[in-house]
Short mmCIF file of C-alpha atoms and ligand atoms in Angstrom, two decimals:
data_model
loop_
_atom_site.label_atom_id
_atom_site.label_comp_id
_atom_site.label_asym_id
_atom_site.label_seq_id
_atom_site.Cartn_x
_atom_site.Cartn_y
_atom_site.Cartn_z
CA UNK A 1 3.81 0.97 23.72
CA UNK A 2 0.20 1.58 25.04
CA UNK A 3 -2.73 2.67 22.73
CA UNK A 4 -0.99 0.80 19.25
CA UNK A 5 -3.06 0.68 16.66
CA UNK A 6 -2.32 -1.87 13.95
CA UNK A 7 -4.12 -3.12 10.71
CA UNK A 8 -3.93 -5.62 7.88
CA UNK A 9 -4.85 -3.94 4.45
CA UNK A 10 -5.53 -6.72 1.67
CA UNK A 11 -7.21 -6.51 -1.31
CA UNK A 12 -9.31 -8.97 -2.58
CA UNK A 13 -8.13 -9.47 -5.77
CA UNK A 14 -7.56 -13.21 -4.96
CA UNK A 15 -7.40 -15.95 -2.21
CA UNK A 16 -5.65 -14.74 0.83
CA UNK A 17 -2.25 -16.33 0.37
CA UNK A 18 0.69 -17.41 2.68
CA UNK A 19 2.16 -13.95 2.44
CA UNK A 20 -0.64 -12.04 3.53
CA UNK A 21 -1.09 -14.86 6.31
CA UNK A 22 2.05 -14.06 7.54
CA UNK A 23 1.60 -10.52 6.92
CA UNK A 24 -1.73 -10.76 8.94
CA UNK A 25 -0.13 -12.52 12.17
CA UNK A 26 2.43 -10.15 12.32
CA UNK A 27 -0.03 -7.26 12.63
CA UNK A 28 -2.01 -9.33 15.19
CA UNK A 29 0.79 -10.94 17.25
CA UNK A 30 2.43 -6.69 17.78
CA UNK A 31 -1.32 -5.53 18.48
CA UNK A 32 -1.15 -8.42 21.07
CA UNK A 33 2.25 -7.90 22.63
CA UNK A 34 1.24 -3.75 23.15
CA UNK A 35 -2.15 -4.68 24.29
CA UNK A 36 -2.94 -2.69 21.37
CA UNK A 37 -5.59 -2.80 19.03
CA UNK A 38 -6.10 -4.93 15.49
CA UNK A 39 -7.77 -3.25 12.82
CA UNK A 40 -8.81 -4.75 8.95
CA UNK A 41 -9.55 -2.61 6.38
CA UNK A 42 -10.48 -3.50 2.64
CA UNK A 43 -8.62 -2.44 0.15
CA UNK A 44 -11.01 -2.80 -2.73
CA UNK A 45 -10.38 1.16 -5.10
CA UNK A 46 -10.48 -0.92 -8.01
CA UNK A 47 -13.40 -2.08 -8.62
CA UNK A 48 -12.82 -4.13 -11.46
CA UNK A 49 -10.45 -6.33 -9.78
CA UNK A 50 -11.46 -6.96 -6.17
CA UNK A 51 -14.31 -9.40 -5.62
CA UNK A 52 -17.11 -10.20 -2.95
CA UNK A 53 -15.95 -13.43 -2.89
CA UNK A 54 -12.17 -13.11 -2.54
CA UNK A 55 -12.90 -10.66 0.32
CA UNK A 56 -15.53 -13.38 1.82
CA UNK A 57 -12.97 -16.22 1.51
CA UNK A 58 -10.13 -13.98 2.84
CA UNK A 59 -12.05 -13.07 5.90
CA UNK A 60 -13.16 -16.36 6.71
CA UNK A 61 -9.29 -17.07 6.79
CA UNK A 62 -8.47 -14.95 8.75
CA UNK A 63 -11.14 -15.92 11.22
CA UNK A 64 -9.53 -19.41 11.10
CA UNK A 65 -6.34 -18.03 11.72
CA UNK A 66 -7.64 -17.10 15.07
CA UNK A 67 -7.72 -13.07 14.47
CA UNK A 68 -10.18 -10.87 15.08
CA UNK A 69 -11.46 -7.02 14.62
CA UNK A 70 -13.86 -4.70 15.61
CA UNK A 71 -16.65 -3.97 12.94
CA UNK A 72 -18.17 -2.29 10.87
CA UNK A 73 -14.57 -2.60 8.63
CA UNK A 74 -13.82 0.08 6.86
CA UNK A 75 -13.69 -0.56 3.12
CA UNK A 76 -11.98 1.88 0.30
CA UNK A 77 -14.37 1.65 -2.08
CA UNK A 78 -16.93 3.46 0.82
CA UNK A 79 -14.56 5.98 1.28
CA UNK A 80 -14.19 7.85 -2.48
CA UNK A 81 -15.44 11.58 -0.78
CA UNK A 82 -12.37 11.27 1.86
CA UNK A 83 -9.93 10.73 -1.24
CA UNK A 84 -11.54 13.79 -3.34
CA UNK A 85 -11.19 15.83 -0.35
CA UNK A 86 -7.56 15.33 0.26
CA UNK A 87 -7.08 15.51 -3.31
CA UNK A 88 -8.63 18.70 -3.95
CA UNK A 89 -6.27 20.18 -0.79
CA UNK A 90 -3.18 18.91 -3.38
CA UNK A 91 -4.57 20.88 -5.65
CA UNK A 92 -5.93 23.73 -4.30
CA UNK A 93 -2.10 23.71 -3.23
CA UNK A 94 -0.55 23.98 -6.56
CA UNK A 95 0.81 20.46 -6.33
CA UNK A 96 -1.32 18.50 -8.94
CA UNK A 97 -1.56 18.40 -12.44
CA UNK A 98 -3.04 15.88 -14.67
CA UNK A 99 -1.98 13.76 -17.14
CA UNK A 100 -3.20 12.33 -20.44
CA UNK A 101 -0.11 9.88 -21.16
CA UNK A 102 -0.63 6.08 -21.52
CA UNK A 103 1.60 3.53 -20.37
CA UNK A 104 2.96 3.56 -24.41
CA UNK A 105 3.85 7.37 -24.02
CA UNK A 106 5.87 7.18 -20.99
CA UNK A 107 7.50 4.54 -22.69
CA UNK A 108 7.88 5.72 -25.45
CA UNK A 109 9.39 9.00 -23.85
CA UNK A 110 12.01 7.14 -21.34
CA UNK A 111 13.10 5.26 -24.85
CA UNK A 112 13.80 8.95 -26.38
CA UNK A 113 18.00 8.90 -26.07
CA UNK A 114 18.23 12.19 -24.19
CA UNK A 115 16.99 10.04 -21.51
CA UNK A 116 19.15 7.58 -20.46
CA UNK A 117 18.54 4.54 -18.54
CA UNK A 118 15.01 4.64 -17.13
CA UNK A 119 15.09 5.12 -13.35
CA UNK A 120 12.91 2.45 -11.48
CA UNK A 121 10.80 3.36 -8.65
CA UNK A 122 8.03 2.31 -6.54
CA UNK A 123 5.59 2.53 -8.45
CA UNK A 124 7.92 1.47 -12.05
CA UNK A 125 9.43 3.77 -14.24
CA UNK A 126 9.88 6.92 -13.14
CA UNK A 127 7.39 9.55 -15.21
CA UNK A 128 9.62 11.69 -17.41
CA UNK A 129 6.66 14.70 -16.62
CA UNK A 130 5.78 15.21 -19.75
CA UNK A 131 2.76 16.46 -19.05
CA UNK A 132 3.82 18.80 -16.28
CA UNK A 133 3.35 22.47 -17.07
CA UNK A 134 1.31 21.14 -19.97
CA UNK A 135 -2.20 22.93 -18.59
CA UNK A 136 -4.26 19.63 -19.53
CA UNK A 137 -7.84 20.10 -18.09
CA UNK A 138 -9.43 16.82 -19.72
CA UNK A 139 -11.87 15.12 -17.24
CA UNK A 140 -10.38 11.47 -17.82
CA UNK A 141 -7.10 12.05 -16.62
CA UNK A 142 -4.94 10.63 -14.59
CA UNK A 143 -3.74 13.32 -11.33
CA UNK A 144 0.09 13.35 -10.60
CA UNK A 145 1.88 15.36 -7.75
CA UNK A 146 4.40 18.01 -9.13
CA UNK A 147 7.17 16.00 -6.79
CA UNK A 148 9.71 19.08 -7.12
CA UNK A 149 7.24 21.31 -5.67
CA UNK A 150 5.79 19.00 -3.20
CA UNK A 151 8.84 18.42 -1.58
CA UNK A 152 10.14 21.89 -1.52
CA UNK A 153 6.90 22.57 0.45
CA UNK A 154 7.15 20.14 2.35
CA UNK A 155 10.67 19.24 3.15
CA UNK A 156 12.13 15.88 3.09
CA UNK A 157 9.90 13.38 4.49
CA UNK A 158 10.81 11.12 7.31
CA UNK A 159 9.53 7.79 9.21
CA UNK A 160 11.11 5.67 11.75
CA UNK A 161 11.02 1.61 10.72
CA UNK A 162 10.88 -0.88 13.35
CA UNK A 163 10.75 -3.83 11.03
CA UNK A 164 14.02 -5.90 10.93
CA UNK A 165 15.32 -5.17 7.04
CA UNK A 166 16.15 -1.02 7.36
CA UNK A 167 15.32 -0.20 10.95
CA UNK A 168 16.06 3.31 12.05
CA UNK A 169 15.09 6.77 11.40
CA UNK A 170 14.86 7.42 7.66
CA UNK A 171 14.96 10.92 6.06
CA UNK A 172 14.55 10.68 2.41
CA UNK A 173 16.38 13.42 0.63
CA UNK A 174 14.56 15.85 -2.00
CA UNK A 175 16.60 15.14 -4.65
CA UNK A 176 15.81 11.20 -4.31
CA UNK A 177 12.03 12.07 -4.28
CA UNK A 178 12.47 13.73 -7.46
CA UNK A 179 14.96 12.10 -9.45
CA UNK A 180 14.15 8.23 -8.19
CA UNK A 181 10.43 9.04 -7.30
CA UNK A 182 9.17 11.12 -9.06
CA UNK A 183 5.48 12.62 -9.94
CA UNK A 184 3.77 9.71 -8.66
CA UNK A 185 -0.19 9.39 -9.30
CA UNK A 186 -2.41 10.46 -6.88
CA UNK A 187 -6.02 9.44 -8.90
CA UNK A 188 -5.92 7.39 -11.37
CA UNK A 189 -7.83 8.07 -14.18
CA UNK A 190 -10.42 5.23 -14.32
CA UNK A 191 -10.15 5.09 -10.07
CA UNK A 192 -10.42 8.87 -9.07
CA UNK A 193 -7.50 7.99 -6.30
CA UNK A 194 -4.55 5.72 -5.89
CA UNK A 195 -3.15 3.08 -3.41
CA UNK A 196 -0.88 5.60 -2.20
CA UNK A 197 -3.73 8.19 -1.79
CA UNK A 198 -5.86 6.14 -0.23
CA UNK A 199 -3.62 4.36 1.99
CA UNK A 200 -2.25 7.63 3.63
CA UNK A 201 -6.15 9.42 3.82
CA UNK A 202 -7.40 6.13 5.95
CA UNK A 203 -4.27 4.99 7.98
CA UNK A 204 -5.12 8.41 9.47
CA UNK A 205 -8.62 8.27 9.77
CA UNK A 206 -8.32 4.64 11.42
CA UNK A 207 -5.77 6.33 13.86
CA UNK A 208 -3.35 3.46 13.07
CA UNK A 209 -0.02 4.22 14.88
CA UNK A 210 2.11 1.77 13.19
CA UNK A 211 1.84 0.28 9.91
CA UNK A 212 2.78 -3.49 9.83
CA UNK A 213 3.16 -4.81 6.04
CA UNK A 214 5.89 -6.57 3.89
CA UNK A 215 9.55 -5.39 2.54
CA UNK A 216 8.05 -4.85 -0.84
CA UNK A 217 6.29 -1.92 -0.15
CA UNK A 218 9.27 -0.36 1.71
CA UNK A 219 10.37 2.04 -0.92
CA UNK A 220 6.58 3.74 -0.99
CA UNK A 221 6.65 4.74 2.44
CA UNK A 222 8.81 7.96 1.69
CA UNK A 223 5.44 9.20 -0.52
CA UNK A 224 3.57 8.41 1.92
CA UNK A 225 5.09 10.39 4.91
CA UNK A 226 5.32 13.18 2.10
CA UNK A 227 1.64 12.81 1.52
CA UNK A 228 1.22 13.29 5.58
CA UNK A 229 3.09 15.83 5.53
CA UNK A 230 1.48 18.12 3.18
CA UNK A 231 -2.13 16.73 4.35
CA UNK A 232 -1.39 17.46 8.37
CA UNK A 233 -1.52 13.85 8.60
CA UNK A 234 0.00 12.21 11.43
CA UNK A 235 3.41 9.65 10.11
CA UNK A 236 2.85 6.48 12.44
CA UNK A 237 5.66 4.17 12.79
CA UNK A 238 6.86 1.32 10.34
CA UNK A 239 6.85 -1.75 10.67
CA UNK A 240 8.36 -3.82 7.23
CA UNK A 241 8.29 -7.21 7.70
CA UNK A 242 9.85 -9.91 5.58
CA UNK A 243 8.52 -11.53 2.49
CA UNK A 244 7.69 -14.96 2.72
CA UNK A 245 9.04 -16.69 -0.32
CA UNK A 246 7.95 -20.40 -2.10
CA UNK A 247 10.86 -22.82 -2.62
CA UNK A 248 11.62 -21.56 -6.12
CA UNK A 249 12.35 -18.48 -4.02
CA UNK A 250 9.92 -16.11 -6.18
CA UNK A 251 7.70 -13.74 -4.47
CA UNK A 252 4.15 -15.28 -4.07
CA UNK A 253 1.56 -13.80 -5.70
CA UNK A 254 -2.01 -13.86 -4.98
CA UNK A 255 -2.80 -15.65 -8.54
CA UNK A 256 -0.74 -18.86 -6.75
CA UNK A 257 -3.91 -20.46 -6.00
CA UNK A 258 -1.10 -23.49 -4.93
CA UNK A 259 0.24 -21.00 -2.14
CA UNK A 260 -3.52 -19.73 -0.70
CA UNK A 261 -4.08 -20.83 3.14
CA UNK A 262 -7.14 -22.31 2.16
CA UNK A 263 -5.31 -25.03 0.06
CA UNK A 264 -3.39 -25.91 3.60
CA UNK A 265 -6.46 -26.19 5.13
CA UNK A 266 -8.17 -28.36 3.11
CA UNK A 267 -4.92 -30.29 3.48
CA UNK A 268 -5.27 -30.81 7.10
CA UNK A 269 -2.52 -27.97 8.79
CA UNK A 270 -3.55 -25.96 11.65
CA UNK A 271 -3.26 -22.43 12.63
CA UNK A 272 0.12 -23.93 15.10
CA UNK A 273 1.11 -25.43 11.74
CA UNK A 274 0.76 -22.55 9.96
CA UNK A 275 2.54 -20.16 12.54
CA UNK A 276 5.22 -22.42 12.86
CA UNK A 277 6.07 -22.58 8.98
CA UNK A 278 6.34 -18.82 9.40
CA UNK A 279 8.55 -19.73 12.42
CA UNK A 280 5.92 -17.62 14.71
N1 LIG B 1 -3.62 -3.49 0.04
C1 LIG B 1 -2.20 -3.68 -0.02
C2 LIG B 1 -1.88 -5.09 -0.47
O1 LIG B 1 -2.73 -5.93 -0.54
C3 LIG B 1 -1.51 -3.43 1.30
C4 LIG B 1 -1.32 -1.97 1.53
C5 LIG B 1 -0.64 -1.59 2.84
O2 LIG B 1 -0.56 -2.40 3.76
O3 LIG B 1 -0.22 -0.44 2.92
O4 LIG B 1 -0.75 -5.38 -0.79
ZN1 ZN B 2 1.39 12.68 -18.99
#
Protein backbone atom coordinates (compact mmCIF):
# COMPACT_ATOMS: atom_id res chain seq x y z
CA UNK A 1 0.00 0.00 0.00
CA UNK A 2 2.20 3.04 -1.04
CA UNK A 3 1.84 6.56 0.58
CA UNK A 4 0.35 4.95 4.30
CA UNK A 5 0.19 7.20 6.72
CA UNK A 6 0.09 5.93 10.29
CA UNK A 7 0.20 7.54 13.85
CA UNK A 8 0.30 6.77 17.56
CA UNK A 9 -2.11 9.15 19.55
CA UNK A 10 -1.34 8.97 23.46
CA UNK A 11 -2.13 11.15 25.98
CA UNK A 12 -0.03 11.99 28.62
CA UNK A 13 -1.97 11.46 31.40
CA UNK A 14 0.64 8.94 32.75
CA UNK A 15 3.81 6.84 31.98
CA UNK A 16 3.65 5.30 28.62
CA UNK A 17 2.67 1.76 29.52
CA UNK A 18 3.03 -1.77 27.89
CA UNK A 19 -0.19 -1.24 26.01
CA UNK A 20 0.58 1.81 24.35
CA UNK A 21 4.16 0.17 23.68
CA UNK A 22 2.59 -2.34 21.88
CA UNK A 23 0.14 -0.08 20.47
CA UNK A 24 3.12 2.16 19.30
CA UNK A 25 5.13 -0.78 17.44
CA UNK A 26 2.26 -1.79 15.72
CA UNK A 27 1.79 1.64 14.12
CA UNK A 28 5.56 1.70 13.37
CA UNK A 29 6.22 -1.91 12.27
CA UNK A 30 2.78 -1.30 9.30
CA UNK A 31 4.36 2.26 8.48
CA UNK A 32 7.55 0.11 7.94
CA UNK A 33 6.19 -2.83 5.99
CA UNK A 34 4.23 -0.05 3.37
CA UNK A 35 7.25 2.08 3.31
CA UNK A 36 4.82 4.38 4.69
CA UNK A 37 5.09 7.08 6.97
CA UNK A 38 4.95 7.24 11.13
CA UNK A 39 3.33 10.07 12.57
CA UNK A 40 2.88 11.07 16.71
CA UNK A 41 0.50 13.33 17.73
CA UNK A 42 -0.35 14.51 21.40
CA UNK A 43 -3.34 14.02 22.66
CA UNK A 44 -3.32 16.50 25.50
CA UNK A 45 -7.54 18.45 25.19
CA UNK A 46 -7.61 18.16 28.75
CA UNK A 47 -5.60 20.18 30.21
CA UNK A 48 -6.01 19.31 33.64
CA UNK A 49 -4.92 15.86 33.22
CA UNK A 50 -2.09 15.58 30.69
CA UNK A 51 1.34 16.65 31.91
CA UNK A 52 4.75 18.01 30.45
CA UNK A 53 6.33 15.42 32.07
CA UNK A 54 4.28 12.32 31.19
CA UNK A 55 4.52 13.51 27.56
CA UNK A 56 8.52 14.04 28.10
CA UNK A 57 8.89 10.55 29.67
CA UNK A 58 6.58 8.98 27.02
CA UNK A 59 8.58 10.36 24.20
CA UNK A 60 11.79 9.48 25.47
CA UNK A 61 10.25 5.86 25.38
CA UNK A 62 9.41 5.79 22.51
CA UNK A 63 12.76 6.99 21.30
CA UNK A 64 14.17 3.94 23.16
CA UNK A 65 11.88 1.81 21.54
CA UNK A 66 13.68 2.61 18.40
CA UNK A 67 10.73 4.81 16.66
CA UNK A 68 10.88 7.82 15.20
CA UNK A 69 8.75 10.91 13.58
CA UNK A 70 8.99 13.84 11.73
CA UNK A 71 8.59 17.15 13.83
CA UNK A 72 7.20 19.72 14.77
CA UNK A 73 4.33 17.04 16.40
CA UNK A 74 1.22 18.13 16.30
CA UNK A 75 -0.36 18.55 19.72
CA UNK A 76 -4.36 18.95 20.51
CA UNK A 77 -4.18 21.37 22.86
CA UNK A 78 -2.52 23.77 19.73
CA UNK A 79 -5.23 22.92 17.70
CA UNK A 80 -8.63 24.38 19.72
CA UNK A 81 -9.57 26.89 16.39
CA UNK A 82 -9.63 23.57 14.05
CA UNK A 83 -12.17 21.94 16.65
CA UNK A 84 -14.45 25.28 16.86
CA UNK A 85 -14.45 25.33 13.21
CA UNK A 86 -15.73 21.90 12.59
CA UNK A 87 -17.96 22.38 15.39
CA UNK A 88 -19.60 25.40 14.32
CA UNK A 89 -20.21 23.45 10.63
CA UNK A 90 -22.35 20.80 13.15
CA UNK A 91 -24.11 23.45 14.07
CA UNK A 92 -24.59 25.70 11.53
CA UNK A 93 -26.06 22.23 10.23
CA UNK A 94 -28.79 21.81 12.67
CA UNK A 95 -27.04 18.88 14.29
CA UNK A 96 -25.95 20.28 17.76
CA UNK A 97 -27.58 21.21 20.73
CA UNK A 98 -26.26 21.72 24.12
CA UNK A 99 -26.69 20.33 27.22
CA UNK A 100 -26.80 21.38 30.87
CA UNK A 101 -27.17 17.73 32.49
CA UNK A 102 -24.54 16.37 34.96
CA UNK A 103 -23.43 12.97 35.19
CA UNK A 104 -26.27 12.76 38.35
CA UNK A 105 -29.09 13.80 35.82
CA UNK A 106 -28.46 11.34 33.21
CA UNK A 107 -28.45 9.04 35.90
CA UNK A 108 -30.87 9.92 37.48
CA UNK A 109 -33.04 9.92 34.18
CA UNK A 110 -31.88 6.24 32.86
CA UNK A 111 -33.03 5.17 36.68
CA UNK A 112 -36.66 6.76 35.82
CA UNK A 113 -38.71 3.13 35.14
CA UNK A 114 -40.05 4.15 31.74
CA UNK A 115 -36.56 3.53 30.86
CA UNK A 116 -35.52 0.26 31.12
CA UNK A 117 -32.17 -1.16 31.29
CA UNK A 118 -29.62 1.54 30.45
CA UNK A 119 -28.03 0.87 27.06
CA UNK A 120 -24.11 0.96 27.23
CA UNK A 121 -22.12 2.55 24.62
CA UNK A 122 -18.86 3.88 23.76
CA UNK A 123 -18.69 6.47 25.48
CA UNK A 124 -21.09 4.79 28.79
CA UNK A 125 -24.57 5.16 29.15
CA UNK A 126 -26.35 6.08 26.45
CA UNK A 127 -27.86 9.94 26.96
CA UNK A 128 -31.61 9.62 27.35
CA UNK A 129 -31.64 13.41 25.34
CA UNK A 130 -33.14 15.11 27.74
CA UNK A 131 -32.01 18.11 26.79
CA UNK A 132 -32.70 17.75 23.10
CA UNK A 133 -35.31 20.14 21.76
CA UNK A 134 -34.85 21.84 25.11
CA UNK A 135 -33.46 25.36 23.35
CA UNK A 136 -30.64 25.68 26.18
CA UNK A 137 -28.30 28.59 25.11
CA UNK A 138 -26.11 28.67 28.46
CA UNK A 139 -22.39 29.32 27.62
CA UNK A 140 -21.04 26.39 29.96
CA UNK A 141 -22.55 23.66 28.30
CA UNK A 142 -21.70 20.69 27.18
CA UNK A 143 -22.44 20.28 22.87
CA UNK A 144 -24.12 16.92 21.83
CA UNK A 145 -24.94 15.77 18.18
CA UNK A 146 -28.76 15.28 17.58
CA UNK A 147 -27.68 11.43 16.46
CA UNK A 148 -31.26 10.89 14.75
CA UNK A 149 -30.69 13.74 12.58
CA UNK A 150 -27.09 13.27 11.99
CA UNK A 151 -27.48 10.06 10.64
CA UNK A 152 -30.46 10.67 8.53
CA UNK A 153 -28.16 13.29 6.87
CA UNK A 154 -25.69 11.45 6.63
CA UNK A 155 -26.54 7.87 6.09
CA UNK A 156 -25.11 5.00 7.84
CA UNK A 157 -21.52 5.32 8.31
CA UNK A 158 -19.03 2.81 7.15
CA UNK A 159 -15.13 1.81 7.57
CA UNK A 160 -13.24 -1.13 6.48
CA UNK A 161 -11.01 -2.84 9.60
CA UNK A 162 -7.90 -4.54 8.82
CA UNK A 163 -7.07 -5.37 12.39
CA UNK A 164 -7.48 -9.12 13.27
CA UNK A 165 -10.68 -8.97 15.94
CA UNK A 166 -13.73 -7.69 13.28
CA UNK A 167 -11.97 -7.39 9.95
CA UNK A 168 -14.14 -6.52 7.01
CA UNK A 169 -16.28 -3.85 5.73
CA UNK A 170 -18.53 -2.50 8.48
CA UNK A 171 -21.75 -0.49 7.84
CA UNK A 172 -23.28 0.55 11.03
CA UNK A 173 -27.00 0.77 10.79
CA UNK A 174 -29.03 4.08 11.80
CA UNK A 175 -31.01 2.61 14.16
CA UNK A 176 -27.78 1.25 16.15
CA UNK A 177 -26.33 4.84 16.05
CA UNK A 178 -29.33 6.01 17.70
CA UNK A 179 -30.60 3.55 19.98
CA UNK A 180 -26.92 2.04 21.18
CA UNK A 181 -25.02 5.36 20.40
CA UNK A 182 -26.66 7.84 20.83
CA UNK A 183 -26.15 11.88 21.12
CA UNK A 184 -22.64 11.59 21.86
CA UNK A 185 -20.65 14.91 22.99
CA UNK A 186 -18.92 16.76 20.65
CA UNK A 187 -17.37 19.74 23.26
CA UNK A 188 -17.34 19.19 26.42
CA UNK A 189 -18.23 21.76 28.57
CA UNK A 190 -15.03 22.56 30.54
CA UNK A 191 -12.87 21.32 27.08
CA UNK A 192 -14.74 23.18 24.18
CA UNK A 193 -14.27 19.68 22.08
CA UNK A 194 -14.10 15.99 22.68
CA UNK A 195 -11.80 12.95 21.95
CA UNK A 196 -14.05 12.03 19.31
CA UNK A 197 -14.06 15.61 17.85
CA UNK A 198 -10.75 16.03 17.92
CA UNK A 199 -9.60 12.77 16.84
CA UNK A 200 -11.66 12.87 13.52
CA UNK A 201 -10.68 16.99 12.79
CA UNK A 202 -6.71 15.94 13.00
CA UNK A 203 -6.56 12.29 11.61
CA UNK A 204 -7.62 14.36 8.59
CA UNK A 205 -5.51 17.17 8.79
CA UNK A 206 -2.38 14.76 9.41
CA UNK A 207 -3.61 12.90 6.19
CA UNK A 208 -3.39 9.63 8.17
CA UNK A 209 -4.72 6.80 5.90
CA UNK A 210 -5.10 4.17 8.43
CA UNK A 211 -5.66 4.40 11.98
CA UNK A 212 -3.68 1.77 14.05
CA UNK A 213 -4.97 1.64 17.86
CA UNK A 214 -6.36 -1.05 20.32
CA UNK A 215 -9.80 -3.23 20.39
CA UNK A 216 -11.12 -0.95 23.04
CA UNK A 217 -11.78 1.82 21.03
CA UNK A 218 -13.44 -0.32 18.31
CA UNK A 219 -16.99 0.53 19.02
CA UNK A 220 -16.15 4.57 18.55
CA UNK A 221 -15.08 4.23 15.15
CA UNK A 222 -18.77 4.18 13.75
CA UNK A 223 -18.95 8.12 15.25
CA UNK A 224 -16.17 8.75 13.88
CA UNK A 225 -16.75 7.79 10.15
CA UNK A 226 -20.19 9.61 10.89
CA UNK A 227 -18.29 12.64 11.97
CA UNK A 228 -16.28 12.32 8.41
CA UNK A 229 -19.00 12.03 6.83
CA UNK A 230 -20.89 15.02 7.67
CA UNK A 231 -17.43 17.11 7.86
CA UNK A 232 -16.23 15.96 4.07
CA UNK A 233 -13.62 14.23 5.89
CA UNK A 234 -11.87 11.51 4.31
CA UNK A 235 -12.65 7.67 6.45
CA UNK A 236 -9.03 6.05 6.35
CA UNK A 237 -8.80 2.48 7.04
CA UNK A 238 -8.80 0.60 10.52
CA UNK A 239 -6.57 -0.98 11.95
CA UNK A 240 -7.78 -2.51 15.77
CA UNK A 241 -5.23 -4.23 17.27
CA UNK A 242 -5.35 -6.40 20.35
CA UNK A 243 -5.17 -5.39 23.95
CA UNK A 244 -2.31 -6.45 25.75
CA UNK A 245 -3.46 -7.75 29.07
CA UNK A 246 -1.32 -8.27 32.72
CA UNK A 247 -1.51 -11.80 34.17
CA UNK A 248 -4.58 -11.03 36.28
CA UNK A 249 -5.94 -10.59 32.76
CA UNK A 250 -7.35 -6.89 33.49
CA UNK A 251 -6.87 -4.24 31.00
CA UNK A 252 -3.74 -2.11 31.91
CA UNK A 253 -4.20 1.16 32.71
CA UNK A 254 -1.88 3.97 32.53
CA UNK A 255 -2.13 4.54 36.55
CA UNK A 256 -0.13 0.83 36.63
CA UNK A 257 3.00 2.53 37.24
CA UNK A 258 4.10 -1.57 37.73
CA UNK A 259 3.17 -2.08 33.91
CA UNK A 260 5.06 1.38 32.42
CA UNK A 261 8.09 0.45 29.92
CA UNK A 262 10.20 2.50 31.89
CA UNK A 263 9.95 0.09 34.93
CA UNK A 264 11.36 -2.75 32.29
CA UNK A 265 13.98 -0.65 31.52
CA UNK A 266 15.29 0.17 34.56
CA UNK A 267 15.05 -3.60 34.99
CA UNK A 268 17.46 -4.38 32.33
CA UNK A 269 14.97 -5.66 29.06
CA UNK A 270 15.67 -4.44 25.70
CA UNK A 271 13.65 -3.15 22.90
CA UNK A 272 14.14 -7.28 21.33
CA UNK A 273 12.88 -8.11 24.82
CA UNK A 274 10.21 -6.00 24.73
CA UNK A 275 9.01 -6.88 21.08
CA UNK A 276 9.25 -10.33 21.80
CA UNK A 277 6.90 -10.26 24.98
CA UNK A 278 4.45 -8.71 22.53
CA UNK A 279 5.45 -11.70 20.30
CA UNK A 280 6.63 -8.96 17.53
N1 LIG B 1 -5.36 9.33 22.81
C1 LIG B 1 -6.02 8.06 22.81
C2 LIG B 1 -5.48 7.19 23.93
O1 LIG B 1 -4.50 7.50 24.55
C3 LIG B 1 -5.86 7.31 21.50
C4 LIG B 1 -6.82 7.81 20.49
C5 LIG B 1 -6.76 7.14 19.12
O2 LIG B 1 -5.78 6.46 18.80
O3 LIG B 1 -7.71 7.33 18.38
O4 LIG B 1 -6.05 6.17 24.24
ZN1 LIG C 1 -28.72 17.37 28.98
Amino acid sequence: MAGLITRFAPSPTGPLHLGHAFSALCAWDQAQAARGRFLLRIEDIDRARCKLRFETAILDDLRWLGLDWPTPVMRQSARMPAYAKALGRLDAMGLTYRCTCTRGDIRAALSAPQEGAPVLGPDGPVYPGTCRGAGHDAADAAIRLDMRKAVALAGPPVFVETGPIHPGRHAISAEHMIEAVGDIVLARRDIGTSYHLSVVVDDAAQGITLVTRGADLFDATAIHALLQRLLGLPTPGYHHHRLIRDEAGKRLAKRDDARALARFREDGATPADIRAMFGL
